[in-house]
mmCIF file of C-alpha atoms in Angstrom:
data_model
loop_
_atom_site.group_PDB
_atom_site.id
_atom_site.type_symbol
_atom_site.label_atom_id
_atom_site.label_comp_id
_atom_site.label_asym_id
_atom_site.label_seq_id
_atom_site.Cartn_x
_atom_site.Cartn_y
_atom_site.Cartn_z
ATOM 1 C CA UNK L 1046 79.585 99.400 102.506
ATOM 2 C CA UNK L 1047 79.461 95.660 103.033
ATOM 3 C CA UNK L 1048 80.556 93.611 100.057
ATOM 4 C CA UNK L 1049 77.853 91.732 98.184
ATOM 5 C CA UNK L 1050 77.974 88.097 99.387
ATOM 6 C CA UNK L 1051 76.209 86.980 96.204
ATOM 7 C CA UNK L 1052 79.601 87.246 94.496
ATOM 8 C CA UNK L 1053 80.988 84.255 96.428
ATOM 9 C CA UNK L 1054 81.434 81.377 94.003
ATOM 10 C CA UNK L 1055 81.538 83.520 90.886
ATOM 11 C CA UNK L 1056 84.324 82.629 88.480
ATOM 12 C CA UNK L 1057 86.032 84.886 85.986
ATOM 13 C CA UNK L 1058 88.017 83.614 83.052
ATOM 14 C CA UNK L 1059 90.809 85.706 81.554
ATOM 15 C CA UNK L 1060 89.788 86.876 78.100
ATOM 16 C CA UNK L 1061 92.938 85.474 76.485
ATOM 17 C CA UNK L 1062 95.826 83.198 77.469
ATOM 18 C CA UNK L 1063 98.797 84.967 79.060
ATOM 19 C CA UNK L 1064 101.915 84.499 76.936
ATOM 20 C CA UNK L 1065 104.988 84.364 79.170
ATOM 21 C CA UNK L 1066 107.924 86.173 77.560
ATOM 22 C CA UNK L 1067 111.627 86.246 78.385
ATOM 23 C CA UNK L 1068 111.556 90.029 78.353
ATOM 24 C CA UNK L 1069 108.733 90.192 80.925
ATOM 25 C CA UNK L 1070 110.420 87.673 83.216
ATOM 26 C CA UNK L 1071 113.683 89.626 83.045
ATOM 27 C CA UNK L 1072 111.864 92.914 83.730
ATOM 28 C CA UNK L 1073 110.096 91.405 86.737
ATOM 29 C CA UNK L 1074 113.299 89.829 88.082
ATOM 30 C CA UNK L 1075 115.119 93.160 87.776
ATOM 31 C CA UNK L 1076 112.327 94.926 89.671
ATOM 32 C CA UNK L 1077 112.696 92.497 92.585
ATOM 33 C CA UNK L 1078 116.479 92.788 92.667
ATOM 34 C CA UNK L 1079 117.129 89.316 91.310
ATOM 35 C CA UNK L 1080 120.113 88.804 89.029
ATOM 36 C CA UNK L 1081 119.818 85.009 88.914
ATOM 37 C CA UNK L 1082 120.912 84.207 85.319
ATOM 38 C CA UNK L 1083 118.156 81.592 84.847
ATOM 39 C CA UNK L 1084 115.670 84.502 85.004
ATOM 40 C CA UNK L 1085 117.599 86.602 82.508
ATOM 41 C CA UNK L 1086 119.343 84.454 79.904
ATOM 42 C CA UNK L 1087 118.076 81.525 77.878
ATOM 43 C CA UNK L 1088 121.531 79.954 77.637
ATOM 44 C CA UNK L 1089 121.953 80.025 81.417
ATOM 45 C CA UNK L 1090 118.509 78.525 81.948
ATOM 46 C CA UNK L 1091 119.121 75.764 79.399
ATOM 47 C CA UNK L 1092 122.533 75.031 80.906
ATOM 48 C CA UNK L 1093 120.765 74.589 84.258
ATOM 49 C CA UNK L 1094 118.436 72.008 82.719
ATOM 50 C CA UNK L 1095 115.394 74.171 81.935
ATOM 51 C CA UNK L 1096 113.582 74.418 78.591
ATOM 52 C CA UNK L 1097 113.735 78.225 78.693
ATOM 53 C CA UNK L 1098 114.029 81.191 81.069
ATOM 54 C CA UNK L 1099 112.389 80.467 84.454
ATOM 55 C CA UNK L 1100 109.919 82.804 86.194
ATOM 56 C CA UNK L 1101 110.494 83.836 89.841
ATOM 57 C CA UNK L 1102 108.012 82.390 92.356
ATOM 58 C CA UNK L 1103 105.930 85.555 92.721
ATOM 59 C CA UNK L 1104 105.694 86.085 88.927
ATOM 60 C CA UNK L 1105 102.131 84.669 88.676
ATOM 61 C CA UNK L 1106 100.925 87.905 90.318
ATOM 62 C CA UNK L 1107 101.561 89.541 86.924
ATOM 63 C CA UNK L 1108 98.653 87.764 85.247
ATOM 64 C CA UNK L 1109 96.695 85.894 87.913
ATOM 65 C CA UNK L 1110 94.790 88.986 89.058
ATOM 66 C CA UNK L 1111 93.716 90.280 85.672
ATOM 67 C CA UNK L 1112 90.476 88.337 85.540
ATOM 68 C CA UNK L 1113 89.578 89.580 89.019
ATOM 69 C CA UNK L 1114 89.610 93.157 87.751
ATOM 70 C CA UNK L 1115 86.237 92.528 86.174
ATOM 71 C CA UNK L 1116 84.780 91.595 89.573
ATOM 72 C CA UNK L 1117 86.508 94.420 91.457
ATOM 73 C CA UNK L 1118 85.167 96.958 88.990
ATOM 74 C CA UNK L 1119 81.578 95.668 89.195
ATOM 75 C CA UNK L 1120 79.564 98.280 91.114
ATOM 76 C CA UNK L 1121 77.292 95.502 92.419
ATOM 77 C CA UNK L 1122 80.205 94.104 94.467
ATOM 78 C CA UNK L 1123 80.503 97.412 96.330
ATOM 79 C CA UNK L 1124 84.283 97.469 96.653
ATOM 80 C CA UNK L 1125 85.958 100.820 97.386
ATOM 81 C CA UNK L 1126 89.336 100.112 95.841
ATOM 82 C CA UNK L 1127 90.982 103.120 97.514
ATOM 83 C CA UNK L 1128 90.454 101.361 100.854
ATOM 84 C CA UNK L 1129 91.894 98.011 99.749
ATOM 85 C CA UNK L 1130 95.151 96.556 101.048
ATOM 86 C CA UNK L 1131 96.693 93.156 100.430
ATOM 87 C CA UNK L 1132 96.417 90.847 103.456
ATOM 88 C CA UNK L 1133 97.679 87.447 102.288
ATOM 89 C CA UNK L 1134 98.938 85.812 99.138
ATOM 90 C CA UNK L 1135 99.755 82.184 98.525
ATOM 91 C CA UNK L 1136 101.092 80.264 95.540
ATOM 92 C CA UNK L 1137 101.133 76.495 95.047
ATOM 93 C CA UNK L 1138 103.263 75.279 92.165
ATOM 94 C CA UNK L 1139 102.986 72.110 90.102
ATOM 95 C CA UNK L 1140 106.008 73.080 88.039
ATOM 96 C CA UNK L 1141 108.052 76.215 87.237
ATOM 97 C CA UNK L 1142 106.630 78.720 84.762
ATOM 98 C CA UNK L 1143 108.825 79.121 81.682
ATOM 99 C CA UNK L 1144 109.074 81.666 78.921
ATOM 100 C CA UNK L 1145 106.920 80.441 76.070
ATOM 101 C CA UNK L 1146 104.141 79.131 78.306
ATOM 102 C CA UNK L 1147 100.624 80.128 77.253
ATOM 103 C CA UNK L 1148 98.670 80.175 80.492
ATOM 104 C CA UNK L 1149 94.931 80.150 81.005
ATOM 105 C CA UNK L 1150 93.683 81.671 84.234
ATOM 106 C CA UNK L 1151 90.314 81.336 85.934
ATOM 107 C CA UNK L 1152 89.707 83.323 89.108
ATOM 108 C CA UNK L 1153 86.990 82.411 91.596
ATOM 109 C CA UNK L 1154 85.769 84.468 94.551
ATOM 110 C CA UNK L 1155 85.948 81.839 97.294
ATOM 111 C CA UNK L 1156 85.093 83.814 100.433
ATOM 112 C CA UNK L 1157 83.857 87.183 101.707
ATOM 113 C CA UNK L 1158 83.815 87.753 105.448
ATOM 114 C CA UNK L 1159 83.806 90.560 107.996
ATOM 115 C CA UNK L 1160 86.433 90.891 110.710
ATOM 116 C CA UNK L 1161 85.653 93.820 112.942
ATOM 117 C CA UNK L 1162 85.026 96.789 110.673
ATOM 118 C CA UNK L 1163 86.955 95.300 107.763
ATOM 119 C CA UNK L 1164 85.823 93.177 104.842
ATOM 120 C CA UNK L 1165 88.059 90.299 103.711
ATOM 121 C CA UNK L 1166 87.715 88.888 100.190
ATOM 122 C CA UNK L 1167 89.596 85.789 99.006
ATOM 123 C CA UNK L 1168 90.187 84.754 95.395
ATOM 124 C CA UNK L 1169 91.631 81.574 93.961
ATOM 125 C CA UNK L 1170 93.228 81.642 90.520
ATOM 126 C CA UNK L 1171 93.756 78.355 88.711
ATOM 127 C CA UNK L 1172 96.521 78.600 86.118
ATOM 128 C CA UNK L 1173 96.836 75.904 83.482
ATOM 129 C CA UNK L 1174 98.108 75.264 79.982
ATOM 130 C CA UNK L 1175 95.855 75.021 76.955
ATOM 131 C CA UNK L 1176 96.202 71.250 77.258
ATOM 132 C CA UNK L 1177 94.675 71.423 80.707
ATOM 133 C CA UNK L 1178 97.890 70.843 82.687
ATOM 134 C CA UNK L 1179 97.616 72.635 86.047
ATOM 135 C CA UNK L 1180 100.711 74.837 86.475
ATOM 136 C CA UNK L 1181 99.955 76.703 89.682
ATOM 137 C CA UNK L 1182 97.250 78.072 91.927
ATOM 138 C CA UNK L 1183 97.303 81.541 93.444
ATOM 139 C CA UNK L 1184 95.234 82.544 96.479
ATOM 140 C CA UNK L 1185 94.779 86.230 97.174
ATOM 141 C CA UNK L 1186 93.129 87.809 100.224
ATOM 142 C CA UNK L 1187 92.445 91.533 100.230
ATOM 143 C CA UNK L 1188 91.045 93.729 102.977
ATOM 144 C CA UNK L 1189 88.690 96.628 102.436
ATOM 145 C CA UNK L 1190 89.349 98.836 105.452
ATOM 146 C CA UNK L 1191 86.183 100.023 107.110
ATOM 147 C CA UNK L 1192 84.082 98.181 104.537
ATOM 148 C CA UNK L 1193 81.948 96.389 107.129
ATOM 149 C CA UNK L 1194 81.126 99.562 109.037
ATOM 150 C CA UNK Y 431 121.126 68.109 107.840
ATOM 151 C CA UNK Y 432 121.162 68.291 104.064
ATOM 152 C CA UNK Y 433 119.747 71.820 103.811
ATOM 153 C CA UNK Y 434 122.302 74.377 102.622
ATOM 154 C CA UNK Y 435 123.055 77.069 105.200
ATOM 155 C CA UNK Y 436 120.834 80.139 104.942
ATOM 156 C CA UNK Y 437 122.553 83.040 103.160
ATOM 157 C CA UNK Y 438 123.489 86.102 105.171
ATOM 158 C CA UNK Y 439 120.589 88.525 105.656
ATOM 159 C CA UNK Y 440 120.052 90.681 102.562
ATOM 160 C CA UNK Y 441 119.781 94.412 103.220
ATOM 161 C CA UNK Y 442 117.789 96.438 100.660
ATOM 162 C CA UNK Y 443 117.515 100.202 100.724
ATOM 163 C CA UNK Y 444 116.951 102.865 101.652
ATOM 164 C CA UNK Y 445 114.036 102.022 99.384
ATOM 165 C CA UNK Y 446 112.694 104.639 96.998
ATOM 166 C CA UNK Y 447 109.506 105.467 95.161
ATOM 167 C CA UNK Y 448 111.405 104.524 92.031
ATOM 168 C CA UNK Y 449 111.716 100.980 93.426
ATOM 169 C CA UNK Y 450 107.946 100.893 93.967
ATOM 170 C CA UNK Y 451 107.113 102.279 90.530
ATOM 171 C CA UNK Y 452 109.560 99.946 88.784
ATOM 172 C CA UNK Y 453 107.788 97.032 90.477
ATOM 173 C CA UNK Y 454 104.383 98.436 89.559
ATOM 174 C CA UNK Y 455 105.380 98.642 85.918
ATOM 175 C CA UNK Y 456 106.811 95.141 85.943
ATOM 176 C CA UNK Y 457 103.847 93.577 87.740
ATOM 177 C CA UNK Y 458 101.050 95.545 86.112
ATOM 178 C CA UNK Y 459 99.594 96.589 89.495
ATOM 179 C CA UNK Y 460 99.115 100.299 88.843
ATOM 180 C CA UNK Y 461 97.184 101.094 92.039
ATOM 181 C CA UNK Y 462 97.776 104.866 92.426
ATOM 182 C CA UNK Y 463 98.100 104.533 96.203
ATOM 183 C CA UNK Y 464 101.724 103.476 95.598
ATOM 184 C CA UNK Y 465 102.752 106.524 93.552
ATOM 185 C CA UNK Y 466 100.087 109.268 93.669
ATOM 186 C CA UNK Y 467 100.569 111.587 96.657
ATOM 187 C CA UNK Y 468 97.071 113.065 96.586
ATOM 188 C CA UNK Y 469 95.418 109.674 96.179
ATOM 189 C CA UNK Y 470 97.388 108.228 99.111
ATOM 190 C CA UNK Y 471 96.503 111.155 101.370
ATOM 191 C CA UNK Y 472 92.836 110.957 100.442
ATOM 192 C CA UNK Y 473 92.914 107.313 101.555
ATOM 193 C CA UNK Y 474 94.390 108.356 104.914
ATOM 194 C CA UNK Y 475 98.081 107.669 104.367
ATOM 195 C CA UNK Y 476 100.862 110.258 104.813
ATOM 196 C CA UNK Y 477 102.589 109.372 101.526
ATOM 197 C CA UNK Y 478 102.497 106.628 98.919
ATOM 198 C CA UNK Y 479 103.852 103.344 100.268
ATOM 199 C CA UNK Y 480 105.341 100.237 98.746
ATOM 200 C CA UNK Y 481 103.477 97.444 97.007
ATOM 201 C CA UNK Y 482 103.335 94.546 99.449
ATOM 202 C CA UNK Y 483 104.155 92.094 96.693
ATOM 203 C CA UNK Y 484 107.427 93.938 96.059
ATOM 204 C CA UNK Y 485 108.897 93.230 99.487
ATOM 205 C CA UNK Y 486 107.309 89.764 99.400
ATOM 206 C CA UNK Y 487 109.112 89.188 96.121
ATOM 207 C CA UNK Y 488 112.391 90.256 97.738
ATOM 208 C CA UNK Y 489 111.866 87.341 100.138
ATOM 209 C CA UNK Y 490 111.281 85.135 97.102
ATOM 210 C CA UNK Y 491 114.604 86.296 95.692
ATOM 211 C CA UNK Y 492 116.369 85.518 98.971
ATOM 212 C CA UNK Y 493 114.751 82.070 99.129
ATOM 213 C CA UNK Y 494 115.399 81.022 95.524
ATOM 214 C CA UNK Y 495 119.016 82.171 95.741
ATOM 215 C CA UNK Y 496 119.242 79.881 98.760
ATOM 216 C CA UNK Y 497 117.362 76.763 97.593
ATOM 217 C CA UNK Y 498 116.795 77.115 93.822
ATOM 218 C CA UNK Y 499 113.941 78.622 91.818
ATOM 219 C CA UNK Y 500 113.006 75.290 90.243
ATOM 220 C CA UNK Y 501 112.621 73.619 93.653
ATOM 221 C CA UNK Y 502 109.895 75.793 95.173
ATOM 222 C CA UNK Y 503 106.597 74.002 95.845
ATOM 223 C CA UNK Y 504 104.612 76.715 97.630
ATOM 224 C CA UNK Y 505 105.023 80.262 98.887
ATOM 225 C CA UNK Y 506 102.658 81.853 101.405
ATOM 226 C CA UNK Y 507 102.850 85.513 102.319
ATOM 227 C CA UNK Y 508 101.349 87.542 105.147
ATOM 228 C CA UNK Y 509 101.540 91.323 104.882
ATOM 229 C CA UNK Y 510 102.023 93.000 108.260
ATOM 230 C CA UNK Y 511 103.478 96.530 108.220
ATOM 231 C CA UNK Y 512 103.578 98.913 105.318
ATOM 232 C CA UNK Y 513 106.936 99.886 103.835
ATOM 233 C CA UNK Y 514 107.625 103.584 103.306
ATOM 234 C CA UNK Y 515 110.081 105.515 101.155
ATOM 235 C CA UNK Y 516 113.412 105.675 103.011
ATOM 236 C CA UNK Y 517 112.945 102.382 104.845
ATOM 237 C CA UNK Y 518 115.859 99.951 105.007
ATOM 238 C CA UNK Y 519 114.697 96.350 104.700
ATOM 239 C CA UNK Y 520 116.460 93.238 105.911
ATOM 240 C CA UNK Y 521 115.449 89.907 104.385
ATOM 241 C CA UNK Y 522 116.373 86.674 106.134
ATOM 242 C CA UNK Y 523 115.192 83.165 106.657
ATOM 243 C CA UNK Y 524 115.540 79.998 108.654
ATOM 244 C CA UNK Y 525 114.709 76.318 108.372
ATOM 245 C CA UNK Y 526 111.516 75.247 110.117
ATOM 246 C CA UNK Y 527 111.698 71.530 109.340
ATOM 247 C CA UNK Y 528 113.089 68.971 106.936
ATOM 248 C CA UNK Y 529 111.073 65.889 106.016
ATOM 249 C CA UNK Y 530 110.080 63.340 103.365
ATOM 250 C CA UNK Y 531 106.979 63.859 101.279
ATOM 251 C CA UNK Y 532 105.840 61.606 98.415
ATOM 252 C CA UNK Y 533 109.346 60.387 97.741
ATOM 253 C CA UNK Y 534 110.958 63.820 97.888
ATOM 254 C CA UNK Y 535 113.158 65.343 100.550
ATOM 255 C CA UNK Y 536 111.567 68.680 101.460
ATOM 256 C CA UNK Y 537 112.338 71.657 103.653
ATOM 257 C CA UNK Y 538 109.947 74.234 105.095
ATOM 258 C CA UNK Y 539 111.425 77.663 105.675
ATOM 259 C CA UNK Y 540 110.200 80.848 107.313
ATOM 260 C CA UNK Y 541 111.230 84.157 105.789
ATOM 261 C CA UNK Y 542 111.034 87.604 107.312
ATOM 262 C CA UNK Y 543 111.388 91.080 105.836
ATOM 263 C CA UNK Y 544 112.022 93.584 108.639
ATOM 264 C CA UNK Y 545 112.030 97.352 108.545
ATOM 265 C CA UNK Y 546 114.808 99.353 110.193
ATOM 266 C CA UNK Y 547 112.446 99.831 113.158
ATOM 267 C CA UNK Y 548 112.571 96.077 113.790
ATOM 268 C CA UNK Y 549 108.953 95.767 112.728
ATOM 269 C CA UNK Y 550 108.043 92.909 110.442
ATOM 270 C CA UNK Y 551 106.797 94.105 107.053
ATOM 271 C CA UNK Y 552 106.235 90.645 105.608
ATOM 272 C CA UNK Y 553 106.465 87.096 106.858
ATOM 273 C CA UNK Y 554 106.475 84.245 104.354
ATOM 274 C CA UNK Y 555 106.524 80.470 104.584
ATOM 275 C CA UNK Y 556 107.758 78.312 101.776
ATOM 276 C CA UNK Y 557 108.422 74.684 100.935
ATOM 277 C CA UNK Y 558 111.311 73.595 98.712
ATOM 278 C CA UNK Y 559 112.448 70.235 97.426
ATOM 279 C CA UNK Y 560 116.065 69.296 98.140
ATOM 280 C CA UNK Y 561 116.951 67.720 94.790
ATOM 281 C CA UNK Y 562 120.289 66.230 95.807
ATOM 282 C CA UNK Y 563 118.918 64.619 98.927
ATOM 283 C CA UNK Y 564 117.405 61.150 99.067
ATOM 284 C CA UNK Y 565 114.408 60.524 101.293
ATOM 285 C CA UNK Y 566 115.630 58.755 104.409
ATOM 286 C CA UNK Y 567 112.512 56.634 104.703
ATOM 287 C CA UNK Y 568 111.192 58.315 107.802
ATOM 288 C CA UNK Y 569 107.556 59.048 107.076
ATOM 289 C CA UNK Y 570 107.536 62.254 109.056
ATOM 290 C CA UNK Y 571 106.163 64.403 106.275
ATOM 291 C CA UNK Y 572 102.771 66.043 106.254
#
């Protein structure tokens, strides 16, 4: 089923700020095989000049997609999640994410298009502090295989 | 050149379902296609397969060990081939260009995660700042 183009431009705000914790950063770093001490130990991060433990570059995936779940689960969009694969992902950083950050995330559906029999949907997530400082942007493109058929 | 030499390629694997599930737990992406045999088959796949962001994150690990986690400015990922249990992955990278941008010395790199077949699972492009390097005044940046 073709995806509902009326969803383009809709924005979804995460229900609560995401609180970045040292434990979560360390768990994520371990899962991606990264023993860099600035991801695991506050003292190592501080010694390297950081305010606290640093998040790896793909860490925003942990929270930047949560607001999109509301859209993906909306039957009016028409997305068959079993047929979805990840096509592209992009992050643009204004500064590193640190443990202790409280991050607000707003996700906007920026594009839906057909390529052959597949449907491509692109989201942009704007991640900022409560003071309005932009921390990073995440762009996510998924493919629904066969969705345009 | 002021860019540190690329580290030796990083070989990961044979990868296991445990690797995939550990990443799923850490990332919060609990899509059953990566761990539920029946669900994967119903979607037309022979077995569960890895989360693309896991192998993409391995490239992030390789890159930040090379150029520093605090220096990354962007990271763009294209997912190409799926990764299956038992695959052996090789992560590597190379410098694309070095240039000045808004008073910073920057380097663009291309990263590749290959399967043991030679097929590319993930390609990524990333920009890092070179903190120790002074801009040389050539306005060749984008």
